[in-house]
mmCIF file of C-alpha atoms in Angstrom:
data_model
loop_
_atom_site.group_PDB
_atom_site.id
_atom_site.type_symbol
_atom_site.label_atom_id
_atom_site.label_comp_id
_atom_site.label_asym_id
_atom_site.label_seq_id
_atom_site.Cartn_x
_atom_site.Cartn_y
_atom_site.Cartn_z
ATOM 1 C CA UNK A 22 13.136 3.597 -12.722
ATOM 2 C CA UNK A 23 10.346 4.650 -10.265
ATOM 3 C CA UNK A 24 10.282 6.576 -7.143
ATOM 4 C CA UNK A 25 7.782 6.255 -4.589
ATOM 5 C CA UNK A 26 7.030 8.723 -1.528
ATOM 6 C CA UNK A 27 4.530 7.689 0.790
ATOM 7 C CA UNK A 28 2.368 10.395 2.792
ATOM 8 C CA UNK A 29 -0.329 10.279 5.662
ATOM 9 C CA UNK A 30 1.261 8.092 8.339
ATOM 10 C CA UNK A 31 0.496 9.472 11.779
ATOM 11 C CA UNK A 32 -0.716 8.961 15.470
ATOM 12 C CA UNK A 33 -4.325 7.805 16.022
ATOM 13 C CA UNK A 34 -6.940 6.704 18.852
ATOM 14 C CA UNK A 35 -8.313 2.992 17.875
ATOM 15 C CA UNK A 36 -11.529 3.294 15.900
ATOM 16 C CA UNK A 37 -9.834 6.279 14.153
ATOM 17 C CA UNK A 38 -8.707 6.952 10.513
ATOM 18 C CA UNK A 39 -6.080 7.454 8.274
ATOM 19 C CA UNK A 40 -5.509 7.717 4.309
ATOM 20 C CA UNK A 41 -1.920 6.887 3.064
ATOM 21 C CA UNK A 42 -0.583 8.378 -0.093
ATOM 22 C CA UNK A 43 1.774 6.828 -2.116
ATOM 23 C CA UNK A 44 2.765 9.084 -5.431
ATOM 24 C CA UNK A 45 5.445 7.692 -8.145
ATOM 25 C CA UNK A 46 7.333 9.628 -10.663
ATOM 26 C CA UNK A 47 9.806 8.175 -13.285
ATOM 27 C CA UNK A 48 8.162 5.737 -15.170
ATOM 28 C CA UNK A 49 4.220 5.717 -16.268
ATOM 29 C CA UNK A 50 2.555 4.644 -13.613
ATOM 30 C CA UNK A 51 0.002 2.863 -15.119
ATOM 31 C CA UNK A 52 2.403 0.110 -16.121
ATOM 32 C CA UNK A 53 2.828 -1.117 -12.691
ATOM 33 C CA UNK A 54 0.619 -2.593 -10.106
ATOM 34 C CA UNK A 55 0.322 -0.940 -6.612
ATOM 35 C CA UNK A 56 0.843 -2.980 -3.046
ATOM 36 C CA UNK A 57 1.054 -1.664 0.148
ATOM 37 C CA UNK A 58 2.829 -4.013 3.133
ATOM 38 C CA UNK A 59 3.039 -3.000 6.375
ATOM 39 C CA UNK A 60 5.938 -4.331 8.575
ATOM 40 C CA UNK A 61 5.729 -4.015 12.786
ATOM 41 C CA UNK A 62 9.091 -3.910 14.830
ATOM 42 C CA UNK A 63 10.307 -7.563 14.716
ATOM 43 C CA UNK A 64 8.207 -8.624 12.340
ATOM 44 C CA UNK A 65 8.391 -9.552 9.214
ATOM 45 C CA UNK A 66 7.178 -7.091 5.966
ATOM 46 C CA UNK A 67 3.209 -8.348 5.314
ATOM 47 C CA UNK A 68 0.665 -7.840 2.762
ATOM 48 C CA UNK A 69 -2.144 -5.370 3.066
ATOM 49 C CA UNK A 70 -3.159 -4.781 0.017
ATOM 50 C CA UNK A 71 -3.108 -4.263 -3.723
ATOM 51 C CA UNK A 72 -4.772 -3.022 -6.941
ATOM 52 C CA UNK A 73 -4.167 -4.087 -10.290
ATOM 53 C CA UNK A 74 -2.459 -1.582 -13.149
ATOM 54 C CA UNK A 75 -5.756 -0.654 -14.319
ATOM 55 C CA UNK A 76 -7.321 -0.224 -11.442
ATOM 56 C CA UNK A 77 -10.268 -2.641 -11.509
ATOM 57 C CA UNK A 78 -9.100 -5.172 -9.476
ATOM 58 C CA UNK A 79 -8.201 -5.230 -5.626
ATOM 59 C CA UNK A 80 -7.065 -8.203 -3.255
ATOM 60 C CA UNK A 81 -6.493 -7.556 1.045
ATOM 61 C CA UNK A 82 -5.158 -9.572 2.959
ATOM 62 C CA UNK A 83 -7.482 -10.923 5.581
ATOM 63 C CA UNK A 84 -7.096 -9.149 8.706
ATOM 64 C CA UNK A 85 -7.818 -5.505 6.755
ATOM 65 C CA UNK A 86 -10.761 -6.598 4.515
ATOM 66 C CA UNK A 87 -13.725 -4.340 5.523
ATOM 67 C CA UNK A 88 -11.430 -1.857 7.009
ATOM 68 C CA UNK A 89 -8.947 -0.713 4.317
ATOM 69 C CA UNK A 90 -9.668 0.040 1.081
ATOM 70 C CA UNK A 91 -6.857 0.391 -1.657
ATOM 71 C CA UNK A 92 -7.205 2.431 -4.917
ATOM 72 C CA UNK A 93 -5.428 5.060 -7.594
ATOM 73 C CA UNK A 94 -5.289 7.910 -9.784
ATOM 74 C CA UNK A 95 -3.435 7.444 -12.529
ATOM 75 C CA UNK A 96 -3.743 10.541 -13.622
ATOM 76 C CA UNK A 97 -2.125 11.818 -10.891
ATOM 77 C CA UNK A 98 0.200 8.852 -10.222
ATOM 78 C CA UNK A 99 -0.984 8.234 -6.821
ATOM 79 C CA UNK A 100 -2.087 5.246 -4.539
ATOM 80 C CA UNK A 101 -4.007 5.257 -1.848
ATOM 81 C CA UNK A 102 -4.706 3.540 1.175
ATOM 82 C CA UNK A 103 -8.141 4.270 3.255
ATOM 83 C CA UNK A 104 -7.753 2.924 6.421
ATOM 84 C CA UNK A 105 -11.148 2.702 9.207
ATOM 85 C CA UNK A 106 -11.633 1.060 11.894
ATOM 86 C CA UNK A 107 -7.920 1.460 12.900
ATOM 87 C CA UNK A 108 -6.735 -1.020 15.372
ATOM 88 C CA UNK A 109 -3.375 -0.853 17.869
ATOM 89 C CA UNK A 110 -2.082 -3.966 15.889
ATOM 90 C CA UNK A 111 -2.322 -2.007 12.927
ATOM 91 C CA UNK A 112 0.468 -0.428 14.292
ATOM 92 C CA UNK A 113 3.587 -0.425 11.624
ATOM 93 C CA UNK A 114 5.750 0.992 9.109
ATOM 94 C CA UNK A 115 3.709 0.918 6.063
ATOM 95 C CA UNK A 116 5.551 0.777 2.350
ATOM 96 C CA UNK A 117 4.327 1.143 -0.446
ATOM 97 C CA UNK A 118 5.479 -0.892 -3.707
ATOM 98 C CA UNK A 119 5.202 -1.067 -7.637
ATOM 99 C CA UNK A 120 5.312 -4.508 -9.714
ATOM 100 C CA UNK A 121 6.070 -3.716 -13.259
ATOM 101 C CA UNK A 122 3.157 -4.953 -15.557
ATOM 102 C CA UNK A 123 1.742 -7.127 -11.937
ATOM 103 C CA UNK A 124 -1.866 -7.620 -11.354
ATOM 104 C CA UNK A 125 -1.442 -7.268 -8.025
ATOM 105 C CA UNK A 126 0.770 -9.319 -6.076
ATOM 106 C CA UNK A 127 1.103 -10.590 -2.017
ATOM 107 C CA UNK A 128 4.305 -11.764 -2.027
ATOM 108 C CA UNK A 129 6.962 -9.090 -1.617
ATOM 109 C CA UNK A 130 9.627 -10.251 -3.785
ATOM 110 C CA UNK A 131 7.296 -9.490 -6.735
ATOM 111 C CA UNK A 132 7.798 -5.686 -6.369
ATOM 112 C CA UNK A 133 10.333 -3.837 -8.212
ATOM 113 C CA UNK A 134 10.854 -0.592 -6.305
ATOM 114 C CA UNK A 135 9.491 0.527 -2.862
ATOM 115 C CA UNK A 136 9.029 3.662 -1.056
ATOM 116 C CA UNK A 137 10.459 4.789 2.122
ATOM 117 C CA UNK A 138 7.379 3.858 4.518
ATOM 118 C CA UNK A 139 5.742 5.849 6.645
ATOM 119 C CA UNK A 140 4.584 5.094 10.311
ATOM 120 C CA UNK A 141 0.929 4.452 11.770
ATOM 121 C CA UNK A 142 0.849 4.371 15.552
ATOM 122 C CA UNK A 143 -2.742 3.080 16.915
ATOM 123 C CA UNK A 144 -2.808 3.839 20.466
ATOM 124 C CA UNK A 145 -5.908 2.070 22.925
#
C-alpha cells in the first residue's frame, strides 16, 4: 500500500510558476513509477507527465513539453512537478499517481494508487 499527498497547488497570473509536490509513504518508493494527470471541470483525467522508477527517464505529454518538468527524490520519497510558463488552460485538479514497477505510463488505468489532487488556477 502507498499513500500519496500532493502539495503546491495554488492561484497564479499566466506566465507565472508553480512546483507541485507529491510525497508517498508505505511502500519503497523507488519501486514505482511517478505520473502526474491533471483533470479540468468536465473533462476527462489527462496525462502530464511521468518519470521512470529510477529516475532517468521522463515522457510529457505534448501541450506541457518545454514548460513542465517532472522529477524525484527518492531519498526523500517525493515527486515533483516544475511548472513555467503557466497558462489559464493549465487550469485543473492535478493528481498525482504511482505504477508499481512502471516505466512511466500515460494511460491512467496503469496506476495503482493516486493522491488526492491539488488545484492550479491560471488566471489572464
Amino acid at each position: 500500500q502507498v499513500q500519496l499527498v500532493e502539495s503546491g497547488g495554488g492561484s497564479v497570473q499566466a506566465g507565472g510558476s508553480l512546483r507541485l509536490s507529491c510525497a508517498a509513504s508505505g511502500r519503497t518508493f523507488s519501486d514505482y513509477a511517478m505520473g502526474w494527470f491533471r483533470q479540468a471541470p468536465g473533462s476527462q483525467r489527462e496525462f502530464v507527465a511521468a518519470i521512470s522508477w529510477s529516475g532517468p527517464t521522463t515522457y510529457y505529454a505534448d501541450s506541457v513539453k518545454g514548460r513542465f518538468t517532472i522529477s524525484r527524490d527518492n531519498a526523500k520519497n517525493t515527486a515533483y512537478l516544475q511548472m513555467n510558463s503557466l497558462r489559464p488552460e493549465d487550469t485543473a485538479v492535478f493528481y498525482c499517481g504511482a505504477e508499481l514497477w512502471g516505466l512511466g505510463s500515460d494511460q491512467a488505468r496503469s496506476y495503482n494508487y493516486w493522491g488526492q489532487g491539488t488545484q492550479v488556477t491560471v488566471s489572464s
